[in-house]
Structures are given as structure tokens and as C-alpha cells.
Coordinates of C-alpha atoms and ligand atoms in Angstrom, one line a residue:
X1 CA 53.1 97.3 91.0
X2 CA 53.0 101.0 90.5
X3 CA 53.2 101.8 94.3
X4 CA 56.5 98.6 94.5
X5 CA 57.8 101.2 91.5
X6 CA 57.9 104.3 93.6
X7 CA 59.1 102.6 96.9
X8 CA 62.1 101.6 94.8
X9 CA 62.7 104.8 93.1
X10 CA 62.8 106.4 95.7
X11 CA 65.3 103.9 97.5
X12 CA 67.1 104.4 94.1
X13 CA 67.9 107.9 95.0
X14 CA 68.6 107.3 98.6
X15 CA 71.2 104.5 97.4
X16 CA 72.9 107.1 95.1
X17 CA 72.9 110.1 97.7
X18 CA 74.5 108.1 100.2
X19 CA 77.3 106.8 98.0
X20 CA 78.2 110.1 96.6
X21 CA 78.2 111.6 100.4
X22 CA 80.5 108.7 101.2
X23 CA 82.4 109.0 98.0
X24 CA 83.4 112.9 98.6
X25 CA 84.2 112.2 102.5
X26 CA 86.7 109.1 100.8
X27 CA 88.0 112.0 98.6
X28 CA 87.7 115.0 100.3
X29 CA 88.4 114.0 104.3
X30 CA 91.2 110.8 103.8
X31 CA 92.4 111.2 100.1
X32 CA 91.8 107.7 100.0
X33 CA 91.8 106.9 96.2
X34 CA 91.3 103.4 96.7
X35 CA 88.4 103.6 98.7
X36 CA 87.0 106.3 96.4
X37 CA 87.5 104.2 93.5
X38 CA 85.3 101.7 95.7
X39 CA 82.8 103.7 95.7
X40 CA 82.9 105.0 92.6
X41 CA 82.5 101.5 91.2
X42 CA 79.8 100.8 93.5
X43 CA 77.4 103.9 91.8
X44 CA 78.4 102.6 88.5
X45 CA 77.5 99.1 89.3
X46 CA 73.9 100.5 90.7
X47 CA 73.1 102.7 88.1
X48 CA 73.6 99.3 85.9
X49 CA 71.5 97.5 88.0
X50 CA 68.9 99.5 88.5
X51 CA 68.6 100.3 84.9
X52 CA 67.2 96.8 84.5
X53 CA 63.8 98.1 85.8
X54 CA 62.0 100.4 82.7
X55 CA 59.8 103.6 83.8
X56 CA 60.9 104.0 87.4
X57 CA 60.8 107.6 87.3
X58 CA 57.5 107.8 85.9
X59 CA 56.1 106.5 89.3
X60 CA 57.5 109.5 91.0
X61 CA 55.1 112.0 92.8
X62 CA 57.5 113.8 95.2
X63 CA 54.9 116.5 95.8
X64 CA 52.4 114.1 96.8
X65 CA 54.9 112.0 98.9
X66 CA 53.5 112.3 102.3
X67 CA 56.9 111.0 103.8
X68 CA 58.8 114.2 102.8
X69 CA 57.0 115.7 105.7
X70 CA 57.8 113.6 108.3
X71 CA 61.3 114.3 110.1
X72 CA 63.0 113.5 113.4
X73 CA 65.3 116.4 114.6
X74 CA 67.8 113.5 115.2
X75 CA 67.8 114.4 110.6
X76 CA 69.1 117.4 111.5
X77 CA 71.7 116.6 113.7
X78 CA 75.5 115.5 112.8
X79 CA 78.7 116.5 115.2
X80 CA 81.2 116.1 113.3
X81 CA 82.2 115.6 109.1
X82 CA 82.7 111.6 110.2
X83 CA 79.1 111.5 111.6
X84 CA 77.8 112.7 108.1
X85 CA 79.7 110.0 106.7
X86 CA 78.4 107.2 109.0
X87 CA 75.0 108.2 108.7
X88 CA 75.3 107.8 105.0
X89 CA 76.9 104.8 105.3
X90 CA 73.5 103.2 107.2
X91 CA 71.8 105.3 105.0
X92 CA 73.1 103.3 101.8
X93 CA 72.4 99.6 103.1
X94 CA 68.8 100.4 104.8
X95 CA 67.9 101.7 101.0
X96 CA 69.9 98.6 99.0
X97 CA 68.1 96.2 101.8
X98 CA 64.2 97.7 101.0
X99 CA 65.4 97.9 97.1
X100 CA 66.3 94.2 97.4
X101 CA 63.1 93.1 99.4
X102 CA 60.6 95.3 97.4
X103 CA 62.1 94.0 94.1
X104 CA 61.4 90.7 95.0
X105 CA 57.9 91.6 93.8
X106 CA 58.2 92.2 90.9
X107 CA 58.6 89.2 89.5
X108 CA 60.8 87.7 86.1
X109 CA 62.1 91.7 85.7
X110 CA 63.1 91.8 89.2
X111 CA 65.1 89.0 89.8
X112 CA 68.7 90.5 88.0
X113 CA 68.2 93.6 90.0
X114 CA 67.7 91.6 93.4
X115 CA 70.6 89.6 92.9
X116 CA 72.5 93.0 92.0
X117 CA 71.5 94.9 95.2
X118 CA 72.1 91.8 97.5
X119 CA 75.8 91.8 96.4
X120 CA 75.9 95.7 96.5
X121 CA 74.8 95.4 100.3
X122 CA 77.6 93.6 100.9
X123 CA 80.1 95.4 99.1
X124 CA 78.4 98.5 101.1
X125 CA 79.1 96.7 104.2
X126 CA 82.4 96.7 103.9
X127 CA 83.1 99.6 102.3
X128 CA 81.0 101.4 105.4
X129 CA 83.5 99.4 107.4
X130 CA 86.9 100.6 105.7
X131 CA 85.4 104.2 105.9
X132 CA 84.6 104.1 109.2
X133 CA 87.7 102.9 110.6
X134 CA 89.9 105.4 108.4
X135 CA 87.1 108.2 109.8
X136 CA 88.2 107.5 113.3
X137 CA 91.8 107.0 112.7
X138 CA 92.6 110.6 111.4
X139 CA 89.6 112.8 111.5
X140 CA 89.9 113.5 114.8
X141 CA 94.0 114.7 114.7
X142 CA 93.8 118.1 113.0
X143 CA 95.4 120.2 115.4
X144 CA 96.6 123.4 115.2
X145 CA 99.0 123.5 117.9
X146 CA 100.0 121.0 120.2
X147 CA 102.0 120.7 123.2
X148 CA 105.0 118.6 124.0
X149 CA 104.8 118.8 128.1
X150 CA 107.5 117.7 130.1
X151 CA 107.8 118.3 133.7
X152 CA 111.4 118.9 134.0
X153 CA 111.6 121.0 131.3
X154 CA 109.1 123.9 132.9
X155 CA 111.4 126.0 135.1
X156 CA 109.7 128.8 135.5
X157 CA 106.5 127.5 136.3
X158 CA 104.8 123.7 137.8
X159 CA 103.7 122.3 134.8
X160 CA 100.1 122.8 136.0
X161 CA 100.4 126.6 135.1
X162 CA 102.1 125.9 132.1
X163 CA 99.8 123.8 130.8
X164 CA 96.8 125.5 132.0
X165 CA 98.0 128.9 130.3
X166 CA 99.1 126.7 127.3
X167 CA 95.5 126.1 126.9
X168 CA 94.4 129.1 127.5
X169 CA 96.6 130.7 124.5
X170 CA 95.1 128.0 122.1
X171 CA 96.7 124.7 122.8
X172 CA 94.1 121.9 121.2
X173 CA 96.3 119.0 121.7
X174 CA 98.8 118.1 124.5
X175 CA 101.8 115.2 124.1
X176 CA 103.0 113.9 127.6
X177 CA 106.6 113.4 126.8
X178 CA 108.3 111.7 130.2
X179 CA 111.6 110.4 128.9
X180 CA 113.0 108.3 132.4
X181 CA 116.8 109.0 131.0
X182 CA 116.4 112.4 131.3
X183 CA 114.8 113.0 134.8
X184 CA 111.5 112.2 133.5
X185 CA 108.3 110.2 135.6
X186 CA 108.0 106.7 135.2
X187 CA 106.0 103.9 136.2
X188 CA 102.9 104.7 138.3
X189 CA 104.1 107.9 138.9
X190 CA 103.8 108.3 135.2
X191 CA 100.4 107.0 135.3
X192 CA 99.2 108.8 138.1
X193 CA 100.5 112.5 136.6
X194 CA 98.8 111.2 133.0
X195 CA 95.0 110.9 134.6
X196 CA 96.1 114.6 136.0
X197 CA 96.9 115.8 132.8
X198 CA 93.7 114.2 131.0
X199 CA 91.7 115.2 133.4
X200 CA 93.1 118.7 133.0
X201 CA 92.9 118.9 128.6
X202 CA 89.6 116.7 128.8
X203 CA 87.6 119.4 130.6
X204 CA 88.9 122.1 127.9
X205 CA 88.3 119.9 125.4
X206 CA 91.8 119.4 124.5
X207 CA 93.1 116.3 122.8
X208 CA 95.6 113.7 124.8
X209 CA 98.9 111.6 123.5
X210 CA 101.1 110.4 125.4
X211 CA 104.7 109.8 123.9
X212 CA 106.2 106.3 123.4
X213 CA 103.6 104.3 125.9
X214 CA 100.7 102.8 124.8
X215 CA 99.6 101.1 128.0
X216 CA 100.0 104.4 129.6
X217 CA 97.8 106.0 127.1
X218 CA 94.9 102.8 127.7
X219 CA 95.5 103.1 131.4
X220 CA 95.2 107.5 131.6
X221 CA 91.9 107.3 129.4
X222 CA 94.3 109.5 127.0
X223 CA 93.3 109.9 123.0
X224 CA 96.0 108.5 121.1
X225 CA 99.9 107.5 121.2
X226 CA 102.6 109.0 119.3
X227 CA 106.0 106.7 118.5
X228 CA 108.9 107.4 116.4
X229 CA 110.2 105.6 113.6
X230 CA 112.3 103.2 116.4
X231 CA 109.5 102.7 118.4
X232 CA 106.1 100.5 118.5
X233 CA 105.1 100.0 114.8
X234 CA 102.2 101.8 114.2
X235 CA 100.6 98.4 112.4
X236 CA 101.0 97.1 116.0
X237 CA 99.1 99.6 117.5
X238 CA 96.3 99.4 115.3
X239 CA 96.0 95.4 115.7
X240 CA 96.0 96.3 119.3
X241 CA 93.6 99.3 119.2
X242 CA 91.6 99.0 116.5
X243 CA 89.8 102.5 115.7
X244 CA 89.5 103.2 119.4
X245 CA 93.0 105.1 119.9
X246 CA 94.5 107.6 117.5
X247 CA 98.2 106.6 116.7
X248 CA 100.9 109.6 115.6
X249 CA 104.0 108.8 113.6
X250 CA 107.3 110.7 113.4
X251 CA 108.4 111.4 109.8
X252 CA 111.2 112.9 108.4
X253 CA 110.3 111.9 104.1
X254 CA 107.2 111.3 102.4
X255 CA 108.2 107.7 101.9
X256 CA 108.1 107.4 106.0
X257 CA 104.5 109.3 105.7
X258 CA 103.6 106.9 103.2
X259 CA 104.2 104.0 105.2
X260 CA 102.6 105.0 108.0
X261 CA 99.8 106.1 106.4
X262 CA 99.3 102.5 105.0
X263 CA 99.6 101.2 108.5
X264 CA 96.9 102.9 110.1
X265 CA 98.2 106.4 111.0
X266 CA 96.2 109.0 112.5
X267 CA 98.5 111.9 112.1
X268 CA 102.1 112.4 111.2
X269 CA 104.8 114.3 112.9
X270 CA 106.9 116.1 110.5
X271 CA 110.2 117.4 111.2
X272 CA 112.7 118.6 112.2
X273 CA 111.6 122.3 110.6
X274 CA 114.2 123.8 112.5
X275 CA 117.9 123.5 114.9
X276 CA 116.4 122.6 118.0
X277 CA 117.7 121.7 121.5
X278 CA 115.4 119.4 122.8
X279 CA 116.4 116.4 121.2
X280 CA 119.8 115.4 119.1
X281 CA 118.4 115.4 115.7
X282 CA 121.5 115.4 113.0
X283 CA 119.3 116.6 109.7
X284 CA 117.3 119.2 109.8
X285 CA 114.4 118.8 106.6
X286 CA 113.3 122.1 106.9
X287 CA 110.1 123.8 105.5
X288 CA 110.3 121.9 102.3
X289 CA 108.9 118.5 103.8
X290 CA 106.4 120.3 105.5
X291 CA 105.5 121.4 101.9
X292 CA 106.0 118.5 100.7
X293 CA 103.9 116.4 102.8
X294 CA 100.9 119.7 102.8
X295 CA 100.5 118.7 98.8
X296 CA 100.5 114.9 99.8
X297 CA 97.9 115.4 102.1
X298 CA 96.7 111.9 103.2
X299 CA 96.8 112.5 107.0
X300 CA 97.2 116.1 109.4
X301 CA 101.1 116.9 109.7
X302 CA 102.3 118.7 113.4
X303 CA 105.5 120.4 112.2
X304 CA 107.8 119.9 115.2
X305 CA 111.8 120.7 116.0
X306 CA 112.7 124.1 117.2
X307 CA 109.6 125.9 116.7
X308 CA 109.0 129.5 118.0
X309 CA 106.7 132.8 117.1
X310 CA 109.4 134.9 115.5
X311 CA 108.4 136.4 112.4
X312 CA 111.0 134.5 110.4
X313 CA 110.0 131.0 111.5
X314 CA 106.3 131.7 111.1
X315 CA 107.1 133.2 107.8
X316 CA 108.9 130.1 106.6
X317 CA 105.6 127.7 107.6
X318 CA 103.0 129.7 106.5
X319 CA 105.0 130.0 103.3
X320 CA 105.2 126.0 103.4
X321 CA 101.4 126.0 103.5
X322 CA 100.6 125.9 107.1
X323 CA 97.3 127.6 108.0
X324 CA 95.9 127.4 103.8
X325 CA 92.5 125.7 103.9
X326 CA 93.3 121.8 102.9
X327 CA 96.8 121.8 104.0
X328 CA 95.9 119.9 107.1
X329 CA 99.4 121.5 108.9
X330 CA 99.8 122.2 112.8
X331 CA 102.7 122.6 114.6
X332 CA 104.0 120.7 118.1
X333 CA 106.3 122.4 120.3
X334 CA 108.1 121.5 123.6
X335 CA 110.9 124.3 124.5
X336 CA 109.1 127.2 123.7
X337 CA 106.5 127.1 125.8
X338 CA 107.7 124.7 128.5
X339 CA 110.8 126.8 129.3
X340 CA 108.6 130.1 128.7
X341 CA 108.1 132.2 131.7
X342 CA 104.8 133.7 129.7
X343 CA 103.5 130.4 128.5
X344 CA 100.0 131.8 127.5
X345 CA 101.5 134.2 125.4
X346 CA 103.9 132.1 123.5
X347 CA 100.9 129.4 122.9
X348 CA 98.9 133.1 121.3
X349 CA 101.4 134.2 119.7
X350 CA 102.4 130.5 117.2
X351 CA 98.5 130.6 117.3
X352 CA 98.1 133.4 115.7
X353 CA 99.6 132.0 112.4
X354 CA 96.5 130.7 111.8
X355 CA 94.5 133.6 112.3
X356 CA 94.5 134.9 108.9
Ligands
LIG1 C1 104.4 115.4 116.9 C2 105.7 114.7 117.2 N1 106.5 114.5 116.2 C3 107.7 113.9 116.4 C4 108.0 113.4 117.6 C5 109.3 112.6 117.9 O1 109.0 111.3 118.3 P1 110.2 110.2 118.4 O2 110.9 110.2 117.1 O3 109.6 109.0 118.9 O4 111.1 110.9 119.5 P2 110.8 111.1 121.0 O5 109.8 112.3 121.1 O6 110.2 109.9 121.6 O7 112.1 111.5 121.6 C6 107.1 113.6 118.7 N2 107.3 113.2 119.9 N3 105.9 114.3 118.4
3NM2 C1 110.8 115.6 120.1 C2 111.1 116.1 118.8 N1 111.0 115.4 117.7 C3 111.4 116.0 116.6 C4 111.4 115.4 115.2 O1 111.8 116.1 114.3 O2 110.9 114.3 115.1 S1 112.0 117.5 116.9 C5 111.7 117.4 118.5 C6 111.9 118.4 119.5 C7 110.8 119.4 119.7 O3 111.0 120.3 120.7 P1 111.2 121.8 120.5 O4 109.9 122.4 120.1 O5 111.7 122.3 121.9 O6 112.3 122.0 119.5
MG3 MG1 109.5 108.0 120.7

């Protein structure tokens, strides 16, 4: 009984490690508070049910515990904040299983705790699930400054170089923006220059969206879509994508941000900061949504409309709260660089807002 004792101590701990690594990643990475109060619950709910079971710490012996020894480099390994999160996600329902099939031993005492851990796993499962999903829908869409291309609008250059030298000068996300009406590709045209440009961003490592289109973005291979408040609904998307595409919305109020965060959003576009003349936009919200929607924080925010590296204009972001550690702020610009004759430097110079 002693050695059953230790096997679900220290399952005990593994149970409560996970769920507090997946508890900060539900606060910390989404500000999810639903999903953290989840969670919470969950460690509550364990430390209730494991309470059941008297002198379980007096079986430890973490000295003599010749397991602690014993590691796969595979431990050591995680890519990215979401893979921490996953692995302590599997982490959390091997533990609850073993807990649960150990217990079983134990007889009369056991039996509460079993039937506590059993529902647990399950709770576990789909809380894994929710975390997973709202992992993959946003973690991966904190840019710093992304790219609106559109060929007709790069006149001093094919858009190859301008989007090669965009890259170059610190472009980590690129938006194909085609718009048919205004001289733009369509059809498999469209297509065809999309694979080019994925191919292009893929082997830099730079992110893909493609405005408007989502079977353009399935059929290029690209990363994600990005529709405006008239387009697609972003609840669409998501039944149609699942996790597998990120999904940008265009906000102009928190209320807009809101919704689309509760529909799956990836990443919000927020704007217009300033006048600009790529696209008729009557109200300008300034700064002050960006601000705004920096404090709110659920999802990353690309400040767009009339962007450009004078002092003035970087001034009045950075004072928003773009480039602070948290804010989750980039910025996505179109005329600037497309219509640049140095499109390298223009791409450094926003970039270096967020150099310090
Ligand atoms: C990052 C980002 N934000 C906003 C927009 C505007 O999208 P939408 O309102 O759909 O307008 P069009 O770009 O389609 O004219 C955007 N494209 N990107
Ligand atoms: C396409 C677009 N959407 C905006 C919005 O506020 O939703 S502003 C905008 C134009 C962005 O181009 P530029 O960097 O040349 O001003
Ligand atoms: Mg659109």
C-alpha cells in the first residue's frame, strides 16, 4: 500500500503542475477568464479530492526516486509558449488516468477519490481541448509589422523586390490584398501569384494572409484570412477551418474586438490610426483605440490606415502602447512601402519602433 501511496503522490503533483502551467498560459497568453476560471476550479476540485487520502506525503522519498534520473531530451524540448501548454495538457490526464487506476487499490478509502479523478479527466479533456484550439487560433498572429501587398500599387518596383526588401527590413507577416475593382488579380491568376508569394514569405519564415478569400488562402497553402466587418463572418471561418487557419478581423471599437474575439479571432485589425489614401475610410479612431484595445488585450492588434515612420506618427503609437511588453500591438501597412522606391528602408525604419 505504501509503494500505491507514493505512485499517487507523486501523480498528485504532476496533476497540480500541469493545471497551474495551463492555468497561467489561459491567463497569461489568451486572457481567457473563463477558461482560467476552468481551471482554477479544476485545482480546487483536486486538491478536495485528493485530500480524501490521509499521509500521502509521508510516502514521499524524492531523493531516493530513481525516476527523477531518467529523461528523454524530447523533456527538454518545447518550440513555442503553445507547445508548453499542450504538453501540460497531456501531462495532466496521463497523471489523473494513473491516479485513477492506482487508486483503485486502495480499497473502501479509494473509491470517492477514483470517482473524483475519473470526472476530472474529463473535465481535463475538454478543457485541453478549448486551450488548444484558442492556442492555435491567436498565438501564432503577433506580428510586429505586416505587409499589405498589392501589385498595382508598387510603381517603382515588381512587387517581387518590394516584397523581398520588405522582408529584408523586418516584415514578419505579409497580406495579399488583390481587390478586382481596382486593377487587382483575380481568379487563377490570383491563385497562381498567391503560391508565389507563399512560397516567397514561407522560405523567410514570414507569415501569409490573404485578404477577403478564404478558398484562396486553402488553395495557396497561405496561414490565415483577414475579412472586414462586411465580409465572411469570422464564426464562419472557424466552422469551416477549425484551428487549422488563423482568421484576422477589422475593428474599428472594442465592442467589434469583442465580438470577434468571441467568434474565434486570431488577430484584430485596428484602425484607421491615421488619414490614409488607400481606402475611403470616413472616421478616423486614431491612437486612442489602439490604446484602448492594448489594455483589453484578448488577441494581437495590427494598427493599420495611413501608417508611416515619421517621428510624429511613431510617437503617437508608441505612446498608445505599441512596442510595451504585453501590449500585443503591430502595425500593417500598404502605401508606404508598396509605393516606396526604398522599400527595405521604410519596412527598417516603422521597425525600428520596436527596437527599444
Ligand atoms: C490588418 C488589417 N486590418 C484591416 C483591414 C481592412 O479590411 P477590410 O475592412 O475588409 O477592408 P479591405 O482591406 O478588404 O478593403 C485589413 N485588410 N487588414
Ligand atoms: C486597408 C485598410 N483598412 C483600414 C482600416 O482601418 O480598416 S485602413 C486601410 C488602408 C491601409 O493602407 P495604408 O497603409 O496605405 O494607409
Ligand atoms: Mg475585406
Amino acid at each position: 500500500m505504501m509503494q500505491v501511496k507514493r505512485i499517487i503522490d507523486a501523480n498528485a503533483n504532476r496533476v497540480r503542475e500541469a493545471l497551474r502551467v495551463m492555468e497561467e498560459a489561459a491567463r497569461f497568453l489568451l486572457n481567457n477568464k473563463d477558461l482560467c476560471s476552468q481551471i482554477k476550479s479544476m485545482r480546487h476540485d483536486f486538491a478536495a479530492a485528493i485530500s480524501q487520502i490521509p499521509n500521502l506525503e509521508s510516502q514521499r522519498d524524492t531523493t531516493g526516486d530513481v525516476g527523477t534520473s531518467v529523461c528523454t531530451a524530447r523533456e527538454y524540448e518545447r518550440s513555442n509558449t503553445k507547445d508548453v501548454a499542450i504538453a501540460a495538457g497531456k501531462r495532466l490526464s496521463e497523471a489523473l488516468r494513473a491516479i485513477e487506476e492506482y487508486g483503485k487499490v486502495l480499497g473502501p478509502v479509494g473509491v470517492d477519490l477514483v470517482r473524483a479523478v475519473e470526472q476530472l479527466r474529463y473535465r481535463g479533456y475538454t478543457v485541453e481541448q478549448s486551450l488548444n484550439i484558442a492556442l492555435s487560433y491567436s498565438c501564432d498572429a503577433d506580428w510586429q509589422l505586416c505587409l499589405l501587398l498589392t501589385r498595382v500599387m508598387c510603381e517603382h518596383h515588381t512587387w517581387e523586390v518590394v516584397l523581398k526588401e520588405a522582408i529584408k527590413g523586418g516584415v514578419d507577416c505579409v497580406q495579399i490584398r488583390e481587390k478586382e475593382a481596382e486593377g487587382g488579380l483575380s481568379g487563377r491568376a490570383l491563385v497562381m501569384y498567391c503560391k508565389e508569394v507563399v512560397k516567397i514569405c514561407h522560405a523567410a519564415d514570414v507569415a501569409v494572409i490573404v485578404n477577403d478569400r478564404a478558398d484562396v488562402a486553402m488553395m495557396c497553402g497561405a496561414d490565415g484570412v483577414h475579412v472586414g466587418q462586411q465580409d465572411v463572418g469570422c464564426d464562419e471561418l472557424r466552422n469551416l477551418f477549425g484551428g487549422q487557419m488563423l482568421v484576422g478581423v477589422s475593428t474599428s471599437c472594442i465592442a467589434e474586438a469583442e465580438l470577434a474575439w468571441e467568434m474565434g479571432a486570431s488577430y484584430c485589425g485596428v484602425g484607421p490610426m491615421f488619414a490614409t489614401t488607400t481606402k475611403d475610410k470616413k472616421v478616423i479612431v486614431g491612437p486612442k483605440y489602439l490604446n484602448e484595445y492594448g489594455l483589453w488585450g484578448k488577441l494581437p492588434g495590427l494598427a493599420i490606415g495611413g501608417i508611416e515612420p515619421s517621428e510624429e506618427k511613431l510617437e503617437a503609437l508608441r505612446g498608445a502602447g505599441m512596442g510595451e511588453e504585453g501590449m500585443r500591438l503591430g502595425m500593417a501597412v500598404s502605401g508606404v512601402i508598396c509605393r516606396s522606391e526604398k522599400p527595405g528602408e521604410v519596412a527598417a525604419d516603422l521597425k525600428s519602433l520596436f527596437n527599444g
